[in-house]
PDB file of C-alpha atoms in Angstrom:
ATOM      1  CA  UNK A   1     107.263  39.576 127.295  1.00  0.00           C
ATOM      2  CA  UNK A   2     109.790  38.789 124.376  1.00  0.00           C
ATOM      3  CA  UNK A   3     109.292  35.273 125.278  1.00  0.00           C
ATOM      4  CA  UNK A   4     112.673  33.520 124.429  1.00  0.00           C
ATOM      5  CA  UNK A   5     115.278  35.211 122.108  1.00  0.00           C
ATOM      6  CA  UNK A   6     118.008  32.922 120.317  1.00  0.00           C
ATOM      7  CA  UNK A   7     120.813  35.499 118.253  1.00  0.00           C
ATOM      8  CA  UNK A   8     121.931  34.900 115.639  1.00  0.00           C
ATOM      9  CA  UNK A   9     119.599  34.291 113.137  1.00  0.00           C
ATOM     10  CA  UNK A  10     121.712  33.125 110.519  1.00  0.00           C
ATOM     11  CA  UNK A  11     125.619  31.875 110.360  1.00  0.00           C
ATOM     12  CA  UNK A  12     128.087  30.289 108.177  1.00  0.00           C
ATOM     13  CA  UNK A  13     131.174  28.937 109.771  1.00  0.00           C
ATOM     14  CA  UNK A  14     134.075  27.556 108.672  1.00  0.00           C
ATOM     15  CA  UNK A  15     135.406  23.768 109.675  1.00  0.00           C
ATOM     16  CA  UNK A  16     136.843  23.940 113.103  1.00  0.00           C
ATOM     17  CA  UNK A  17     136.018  27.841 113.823  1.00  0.00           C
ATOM     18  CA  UNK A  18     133.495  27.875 117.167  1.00  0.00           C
ATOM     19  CA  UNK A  19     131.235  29.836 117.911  1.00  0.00           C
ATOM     20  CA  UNK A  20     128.349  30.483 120.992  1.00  0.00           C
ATOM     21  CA  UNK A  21     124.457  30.609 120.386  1.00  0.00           C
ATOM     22  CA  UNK A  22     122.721  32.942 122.630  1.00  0.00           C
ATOM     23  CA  UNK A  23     119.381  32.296 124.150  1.00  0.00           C
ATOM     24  CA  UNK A  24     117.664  34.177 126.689  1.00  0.00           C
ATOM     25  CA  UNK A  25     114.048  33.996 128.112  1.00  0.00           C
ATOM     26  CA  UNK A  26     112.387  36.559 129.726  1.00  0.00           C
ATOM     27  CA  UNK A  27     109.295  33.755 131.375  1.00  0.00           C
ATOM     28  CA  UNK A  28     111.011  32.816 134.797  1.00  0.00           C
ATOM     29  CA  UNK A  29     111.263  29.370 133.821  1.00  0.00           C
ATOM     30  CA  UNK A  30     113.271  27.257 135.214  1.00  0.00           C
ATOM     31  CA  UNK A  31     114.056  24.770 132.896  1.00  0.00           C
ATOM     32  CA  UNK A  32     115.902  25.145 129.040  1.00  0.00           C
ATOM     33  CA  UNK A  33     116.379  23.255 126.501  1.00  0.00           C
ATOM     34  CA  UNK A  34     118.492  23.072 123.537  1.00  0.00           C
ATOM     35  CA  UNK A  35     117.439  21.266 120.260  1.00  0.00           C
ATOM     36  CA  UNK A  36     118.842  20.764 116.661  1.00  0.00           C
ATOM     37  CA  UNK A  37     116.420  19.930 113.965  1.00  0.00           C
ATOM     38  CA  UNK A  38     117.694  18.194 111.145  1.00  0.00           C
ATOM     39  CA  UNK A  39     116.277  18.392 107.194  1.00  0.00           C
ATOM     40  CA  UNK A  40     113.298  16.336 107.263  1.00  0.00           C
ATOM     41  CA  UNK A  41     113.633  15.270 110.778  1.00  0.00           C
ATOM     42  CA  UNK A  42     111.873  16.339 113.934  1.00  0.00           C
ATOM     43  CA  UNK A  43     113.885  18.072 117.004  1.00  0.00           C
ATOM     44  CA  UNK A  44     116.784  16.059 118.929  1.00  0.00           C
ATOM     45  CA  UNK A  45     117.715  17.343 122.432  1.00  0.00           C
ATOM     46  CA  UNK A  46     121.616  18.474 122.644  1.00  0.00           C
ATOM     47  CA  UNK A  47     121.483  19.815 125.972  1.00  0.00           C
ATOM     48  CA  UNK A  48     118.884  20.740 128.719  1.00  0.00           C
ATOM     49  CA  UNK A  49     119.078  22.748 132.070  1.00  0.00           C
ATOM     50  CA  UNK A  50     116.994  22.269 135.451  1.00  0.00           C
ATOM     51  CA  UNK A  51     117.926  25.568 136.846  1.00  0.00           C
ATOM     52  CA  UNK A  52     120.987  28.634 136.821  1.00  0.00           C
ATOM     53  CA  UNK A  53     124.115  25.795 137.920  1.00  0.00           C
ATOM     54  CA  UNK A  54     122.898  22.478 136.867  1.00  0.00           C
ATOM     55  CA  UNK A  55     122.423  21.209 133.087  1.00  0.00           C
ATOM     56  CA  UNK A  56     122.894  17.738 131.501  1.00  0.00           C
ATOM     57  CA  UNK A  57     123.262  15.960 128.329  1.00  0.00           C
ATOM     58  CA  UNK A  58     120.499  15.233 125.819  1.00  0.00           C
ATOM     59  CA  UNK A  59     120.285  12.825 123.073  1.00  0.00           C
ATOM     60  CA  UNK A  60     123.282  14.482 120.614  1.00  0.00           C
ATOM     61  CA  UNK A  61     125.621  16.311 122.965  1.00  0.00           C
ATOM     62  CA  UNK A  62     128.647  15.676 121.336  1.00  0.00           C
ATOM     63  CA  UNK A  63     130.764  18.561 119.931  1.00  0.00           C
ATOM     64  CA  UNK A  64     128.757  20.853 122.253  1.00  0.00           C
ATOM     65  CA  UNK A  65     129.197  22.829 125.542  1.00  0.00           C
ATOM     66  CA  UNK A  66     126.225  24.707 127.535  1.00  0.00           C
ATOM     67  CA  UNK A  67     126.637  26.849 130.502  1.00  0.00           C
ATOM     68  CA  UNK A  68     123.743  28.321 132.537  1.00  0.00           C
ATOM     69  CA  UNK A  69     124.954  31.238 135.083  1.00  0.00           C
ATOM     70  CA  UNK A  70     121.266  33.115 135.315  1.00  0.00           C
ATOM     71  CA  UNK A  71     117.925  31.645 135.146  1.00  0.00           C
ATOM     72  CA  UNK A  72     117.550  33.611 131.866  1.00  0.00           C
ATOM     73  CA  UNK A  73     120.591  32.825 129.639  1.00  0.00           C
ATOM     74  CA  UNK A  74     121.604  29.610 127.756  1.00  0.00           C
ATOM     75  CA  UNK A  75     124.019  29.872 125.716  1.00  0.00           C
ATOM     76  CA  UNK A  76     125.122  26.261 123.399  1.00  0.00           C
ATOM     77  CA  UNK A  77     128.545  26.701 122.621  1.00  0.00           C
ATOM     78  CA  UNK A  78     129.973  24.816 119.270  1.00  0.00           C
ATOM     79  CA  UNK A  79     133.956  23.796 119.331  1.00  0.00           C
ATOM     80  CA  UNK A  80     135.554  22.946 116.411  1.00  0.00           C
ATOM     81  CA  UNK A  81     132.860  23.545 113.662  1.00  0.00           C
ATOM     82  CA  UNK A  82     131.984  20.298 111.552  1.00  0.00           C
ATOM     83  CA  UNK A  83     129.608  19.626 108.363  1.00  0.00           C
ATOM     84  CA  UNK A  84     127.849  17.554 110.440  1.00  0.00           C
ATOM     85  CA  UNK A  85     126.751  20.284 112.848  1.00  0.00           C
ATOM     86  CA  UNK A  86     124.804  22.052 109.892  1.00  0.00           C
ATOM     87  CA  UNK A  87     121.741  21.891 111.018  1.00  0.00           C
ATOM     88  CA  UNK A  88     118.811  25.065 112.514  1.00  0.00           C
ATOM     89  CA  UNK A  89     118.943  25.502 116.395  1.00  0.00           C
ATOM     90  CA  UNK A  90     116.203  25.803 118.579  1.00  0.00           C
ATOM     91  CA  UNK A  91     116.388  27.420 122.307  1.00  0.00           C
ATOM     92  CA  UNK A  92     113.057  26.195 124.480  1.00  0.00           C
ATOM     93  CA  UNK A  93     112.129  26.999 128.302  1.00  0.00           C
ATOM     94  CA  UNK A  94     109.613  25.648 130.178  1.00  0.00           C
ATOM     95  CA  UNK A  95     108.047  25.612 133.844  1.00  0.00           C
ATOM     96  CA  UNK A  96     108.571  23.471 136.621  1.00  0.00           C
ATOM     97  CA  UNK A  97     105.863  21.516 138.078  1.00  0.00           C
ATOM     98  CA  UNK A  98     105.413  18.427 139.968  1.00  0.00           C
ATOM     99  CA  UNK A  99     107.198  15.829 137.863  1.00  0.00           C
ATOM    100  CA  UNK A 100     108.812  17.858 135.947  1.00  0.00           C
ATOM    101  CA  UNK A 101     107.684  20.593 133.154  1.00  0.00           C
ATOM    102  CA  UNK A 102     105.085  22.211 131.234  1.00  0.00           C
ATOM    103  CA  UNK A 103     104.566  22.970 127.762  1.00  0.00           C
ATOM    104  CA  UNK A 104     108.010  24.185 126.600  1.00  0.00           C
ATOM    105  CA  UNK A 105     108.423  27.512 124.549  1.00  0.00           C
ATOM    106  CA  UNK A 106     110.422  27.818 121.369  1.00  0.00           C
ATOM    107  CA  UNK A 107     112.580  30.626 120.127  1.00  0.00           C
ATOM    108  CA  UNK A 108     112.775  31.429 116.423  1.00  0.00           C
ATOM    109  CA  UNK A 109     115.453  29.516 115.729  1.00  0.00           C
ATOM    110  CA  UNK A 110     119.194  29.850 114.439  1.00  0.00           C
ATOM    111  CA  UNK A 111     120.348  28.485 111.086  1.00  0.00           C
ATOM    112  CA  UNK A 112     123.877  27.225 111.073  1.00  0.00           C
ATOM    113  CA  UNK A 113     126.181  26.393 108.409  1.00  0.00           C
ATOM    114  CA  UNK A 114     129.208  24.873 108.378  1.00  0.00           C
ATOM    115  CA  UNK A 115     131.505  24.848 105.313  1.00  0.00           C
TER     116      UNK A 115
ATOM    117  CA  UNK B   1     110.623   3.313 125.050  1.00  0.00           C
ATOM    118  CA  UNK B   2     108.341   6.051 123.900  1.00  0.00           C
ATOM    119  CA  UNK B   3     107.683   6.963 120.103  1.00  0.00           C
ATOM    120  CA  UNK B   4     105.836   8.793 117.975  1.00  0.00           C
ATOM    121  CA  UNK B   5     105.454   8.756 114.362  1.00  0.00           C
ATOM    122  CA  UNK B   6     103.580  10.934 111.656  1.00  0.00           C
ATOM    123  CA  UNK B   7     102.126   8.878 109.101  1.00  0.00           C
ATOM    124  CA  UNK B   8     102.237  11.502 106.289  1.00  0.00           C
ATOM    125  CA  UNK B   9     104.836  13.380 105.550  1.00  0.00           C
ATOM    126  CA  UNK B  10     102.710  15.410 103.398  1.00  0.00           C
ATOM    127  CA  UNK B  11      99.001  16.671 103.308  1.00  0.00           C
ATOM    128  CA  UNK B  12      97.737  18.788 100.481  1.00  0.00           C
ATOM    129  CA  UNK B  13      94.358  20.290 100.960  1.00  0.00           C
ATOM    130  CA  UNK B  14      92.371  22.903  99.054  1.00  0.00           C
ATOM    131  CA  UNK B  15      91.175  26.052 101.317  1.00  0.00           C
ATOM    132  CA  UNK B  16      87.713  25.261 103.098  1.00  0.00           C
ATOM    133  CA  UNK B  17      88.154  21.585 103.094  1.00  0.00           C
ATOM    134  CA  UNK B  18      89.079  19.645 106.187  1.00  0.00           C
ATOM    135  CA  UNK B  19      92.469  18.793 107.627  1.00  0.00           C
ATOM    136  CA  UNK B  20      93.463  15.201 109.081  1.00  0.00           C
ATOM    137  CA  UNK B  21      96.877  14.855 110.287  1.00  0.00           C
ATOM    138  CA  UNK B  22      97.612  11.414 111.761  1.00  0.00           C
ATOM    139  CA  UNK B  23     100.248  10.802 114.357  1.00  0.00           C
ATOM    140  CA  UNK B  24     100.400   7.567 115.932  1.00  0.00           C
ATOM    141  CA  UNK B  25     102.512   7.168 119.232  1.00  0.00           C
ATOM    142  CA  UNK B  26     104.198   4.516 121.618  1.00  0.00           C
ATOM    143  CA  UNK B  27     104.149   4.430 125.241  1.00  0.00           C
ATOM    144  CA  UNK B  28     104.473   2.292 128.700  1.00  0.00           C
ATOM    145  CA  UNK B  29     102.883   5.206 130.448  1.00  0.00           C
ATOM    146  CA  UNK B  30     100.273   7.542 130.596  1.00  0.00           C
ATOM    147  CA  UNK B  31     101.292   9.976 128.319  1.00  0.00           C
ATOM    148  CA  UNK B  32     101.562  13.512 127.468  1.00  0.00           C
ATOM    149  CA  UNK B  33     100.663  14.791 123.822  1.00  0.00           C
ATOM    150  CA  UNK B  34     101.537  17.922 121.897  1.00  0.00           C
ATOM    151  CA  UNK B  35     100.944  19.074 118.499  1.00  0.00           C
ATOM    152  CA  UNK B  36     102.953  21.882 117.315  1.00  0.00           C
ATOM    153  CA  UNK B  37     102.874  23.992 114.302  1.00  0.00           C
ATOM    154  CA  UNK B  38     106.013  25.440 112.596  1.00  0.00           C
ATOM    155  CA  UNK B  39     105.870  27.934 110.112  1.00  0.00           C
ATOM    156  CA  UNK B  40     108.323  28.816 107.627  1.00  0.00           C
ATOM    157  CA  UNK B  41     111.674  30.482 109.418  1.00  0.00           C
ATOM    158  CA  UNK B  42     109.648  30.588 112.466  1.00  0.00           C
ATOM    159  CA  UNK B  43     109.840  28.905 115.976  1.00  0.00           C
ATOM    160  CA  UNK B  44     107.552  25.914 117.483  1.00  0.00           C
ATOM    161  CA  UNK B  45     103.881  27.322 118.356  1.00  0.00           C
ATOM    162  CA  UNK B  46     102.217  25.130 120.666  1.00  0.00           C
ATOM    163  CA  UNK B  47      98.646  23.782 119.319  1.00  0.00           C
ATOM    164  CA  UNK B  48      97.437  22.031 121.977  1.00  0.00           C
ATOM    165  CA  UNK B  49      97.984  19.905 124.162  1.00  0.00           C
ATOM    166  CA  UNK B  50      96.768  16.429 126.185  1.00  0.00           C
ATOM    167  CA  UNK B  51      97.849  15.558 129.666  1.00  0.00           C
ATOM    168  CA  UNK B  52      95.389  12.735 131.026  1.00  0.00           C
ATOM    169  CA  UNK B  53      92.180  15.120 131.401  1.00  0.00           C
ATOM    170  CA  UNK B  54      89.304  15.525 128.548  1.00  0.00           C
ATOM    171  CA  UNK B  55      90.364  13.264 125.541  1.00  0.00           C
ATOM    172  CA  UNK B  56      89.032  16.103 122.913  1.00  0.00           C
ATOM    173  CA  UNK B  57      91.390  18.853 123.188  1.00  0.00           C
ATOM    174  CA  UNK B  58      90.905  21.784 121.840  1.00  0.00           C
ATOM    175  CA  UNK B  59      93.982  23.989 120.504  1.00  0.00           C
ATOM    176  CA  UNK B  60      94.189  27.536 118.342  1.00  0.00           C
ATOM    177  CA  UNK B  61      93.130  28.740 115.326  1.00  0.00           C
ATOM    178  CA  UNK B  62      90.462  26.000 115.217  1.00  0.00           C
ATOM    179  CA  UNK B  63      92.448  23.213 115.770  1.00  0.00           C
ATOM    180  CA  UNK B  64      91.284  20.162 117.447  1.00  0.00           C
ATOM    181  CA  UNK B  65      93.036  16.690 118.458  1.00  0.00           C
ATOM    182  CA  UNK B  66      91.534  13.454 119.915  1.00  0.00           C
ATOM    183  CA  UNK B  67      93.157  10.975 122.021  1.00  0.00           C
ATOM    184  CA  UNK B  68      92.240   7.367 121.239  1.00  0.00           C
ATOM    185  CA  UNK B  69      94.144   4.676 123.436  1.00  0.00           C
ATOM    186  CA  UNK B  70      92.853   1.985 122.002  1.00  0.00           C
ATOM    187  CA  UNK B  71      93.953   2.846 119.316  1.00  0.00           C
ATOM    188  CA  UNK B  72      96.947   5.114 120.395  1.00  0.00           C
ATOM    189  CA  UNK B  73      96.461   7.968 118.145  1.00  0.00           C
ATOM    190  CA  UNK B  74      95.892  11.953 118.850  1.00  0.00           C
ATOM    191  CA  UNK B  75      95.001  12.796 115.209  1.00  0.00           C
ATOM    192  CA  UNK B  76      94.964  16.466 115.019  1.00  0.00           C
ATOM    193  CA  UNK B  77      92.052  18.054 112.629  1.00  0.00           C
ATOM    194  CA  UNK B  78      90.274  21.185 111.606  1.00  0.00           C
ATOM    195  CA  UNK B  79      87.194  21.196 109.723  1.00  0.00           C
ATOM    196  CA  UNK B  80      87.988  24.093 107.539  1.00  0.00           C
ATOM    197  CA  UNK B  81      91.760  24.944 105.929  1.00  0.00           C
ATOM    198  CA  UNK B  82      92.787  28.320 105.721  1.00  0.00           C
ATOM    199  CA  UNK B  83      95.987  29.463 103.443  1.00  0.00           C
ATOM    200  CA  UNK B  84      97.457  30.430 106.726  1.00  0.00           C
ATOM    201  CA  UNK B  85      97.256  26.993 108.041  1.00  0.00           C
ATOM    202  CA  UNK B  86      99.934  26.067 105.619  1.00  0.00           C
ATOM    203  CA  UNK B  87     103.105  24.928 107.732  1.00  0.00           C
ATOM    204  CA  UNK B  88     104.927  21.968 109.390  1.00  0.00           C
ATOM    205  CA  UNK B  89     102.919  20.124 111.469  1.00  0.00           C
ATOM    206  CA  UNK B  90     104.823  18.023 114.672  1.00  0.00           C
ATOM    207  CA  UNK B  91     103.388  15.504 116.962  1.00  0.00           C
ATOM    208  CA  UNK B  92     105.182  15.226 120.630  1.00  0.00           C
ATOM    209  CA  UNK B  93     104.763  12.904 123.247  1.00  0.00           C
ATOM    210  CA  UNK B  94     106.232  13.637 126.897  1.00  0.00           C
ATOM    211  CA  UNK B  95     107.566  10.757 128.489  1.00  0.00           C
ATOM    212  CA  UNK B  96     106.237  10.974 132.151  1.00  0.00           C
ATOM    213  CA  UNK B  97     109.261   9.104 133.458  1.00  0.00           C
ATOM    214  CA  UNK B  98     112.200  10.922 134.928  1.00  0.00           C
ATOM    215  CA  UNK B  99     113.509  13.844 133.244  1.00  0.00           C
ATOM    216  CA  UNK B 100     110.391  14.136 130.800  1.00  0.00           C
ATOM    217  CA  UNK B 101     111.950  15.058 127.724  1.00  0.00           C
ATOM    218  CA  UNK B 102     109.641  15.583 124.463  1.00  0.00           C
ATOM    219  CA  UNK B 103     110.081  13.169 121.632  1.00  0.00           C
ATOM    220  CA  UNK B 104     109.224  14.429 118.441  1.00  0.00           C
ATOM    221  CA  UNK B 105     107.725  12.957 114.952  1.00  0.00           C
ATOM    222  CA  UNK B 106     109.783  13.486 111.801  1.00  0.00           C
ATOM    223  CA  UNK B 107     106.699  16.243 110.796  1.00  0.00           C
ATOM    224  CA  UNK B 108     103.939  16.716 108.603  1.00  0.00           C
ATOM    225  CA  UNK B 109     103.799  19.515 105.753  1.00  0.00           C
ATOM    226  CA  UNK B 110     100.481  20.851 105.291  1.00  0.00           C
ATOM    227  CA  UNK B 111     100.205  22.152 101.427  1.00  0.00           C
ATOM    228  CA  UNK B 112      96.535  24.187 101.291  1.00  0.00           C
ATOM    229  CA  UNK B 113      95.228  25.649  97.889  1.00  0.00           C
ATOM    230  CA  UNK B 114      92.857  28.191  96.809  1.00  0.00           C
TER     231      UNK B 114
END
């Protein structure tokens, strides 16, 4: 199990370029999450996902744009780059249960900058 | 609302000595409480976890957190620091409500000395 794989690592974009982070997990799960994490500051949620078909806003969705056509791929699209979008992006899954979901799973991370 | 905050940002410790890391948290409900670790350029490694069952959790790499709701803490400790233990430290609570996202605290750096 590679667990869940976020590419790139590392990027620098330009103002008002866009670009897609990729994350895939390999688990089954049904549910994925996307997260920026500020200097300082613990994890916001941008986007999340329920299943392949059906995701929602999070906390900071603005500027952003998720699809989810498989169960395993989540990719967080960014349109017109801004400063303000600097930031290091986590990809999480977790498991349904009852309720709602288990312990979530992070990917390593990919660190954005925009210039 | 639910909340969660770290009350140190940072926590320097020499190697062999114990580790406190206090995290405080808000909540109408029941909830659900994570510590996880984050080392440098790395993902978020799950600790442990609490979700209404025996209020001493035990977690990894000797790790161990206590839930107090009287005094609505789950202070996370270890009674011996190793070098590796050096990392950010975050404490999540689940709301139990709806969607059930995971709040996060802003984070605690563990510094540990030889």
């Amino acid at each position: 199990n590679a667990g869940v794989t976020q590419t790139p690592k590392f990027r620098i974009l330009k103002i008002g370029q866009s670009m897609t982070l990729q994350c895939t997990q390999d688990m089954n799960h049904n549910y994925m999450y996307w997260y920026r994490q500020d200097p300082g500051m613990g994890l916001k949620l941008i986007y999340y996902s329920v299943g392949a078909g059906i995701t929602d806003k999070g906390e900071v969705p603005n500027g952003y744009n998720v699809s989810r056509s498989t169960t395993e791929d989540f990719p967080l699209r960014l349109e017109l780059a801004a400063p303000s979008q600097t930031s290091v992006y986590f990809c999480a899954s977790g498991r349904r249960r009852d309720g709602g979901t288990d312990t979530q799973y992070f990917g390593p991370g990919t660190r954005l900058t925009v210039l | 609302a639910q909340s969660v905050t770290q009350l140190d940002s940072h926590v320097s410790v020499s190697e062999g000595t114990p580790v406190l890391l206090r995290c405080n948290y808000s909540s109408s409900y029941s909830p659900s409480l994570f510590w996880y670790v984050q080392h440098p350029n790395k993902g978020l490694q799950l600790l442990l976890k609490y979700t209404s069952a025996a209020t001493l959790v035990k977690g990894i790499n000797g790790f161990e957190a206590e839930f107090k709701k009287s005094e609505t803490s789950f202070h996370l400790t270890k009674p011996s620091a190793h070098m590796s233990d050096a990392a950010e430290y975050f404490c999540v609570v689940r709301m139990n409500t709806g969607f059930q996202k995971l709040v996060f605290g802003t984070g605690t750096r563990l510094l540990v000395s030889p």
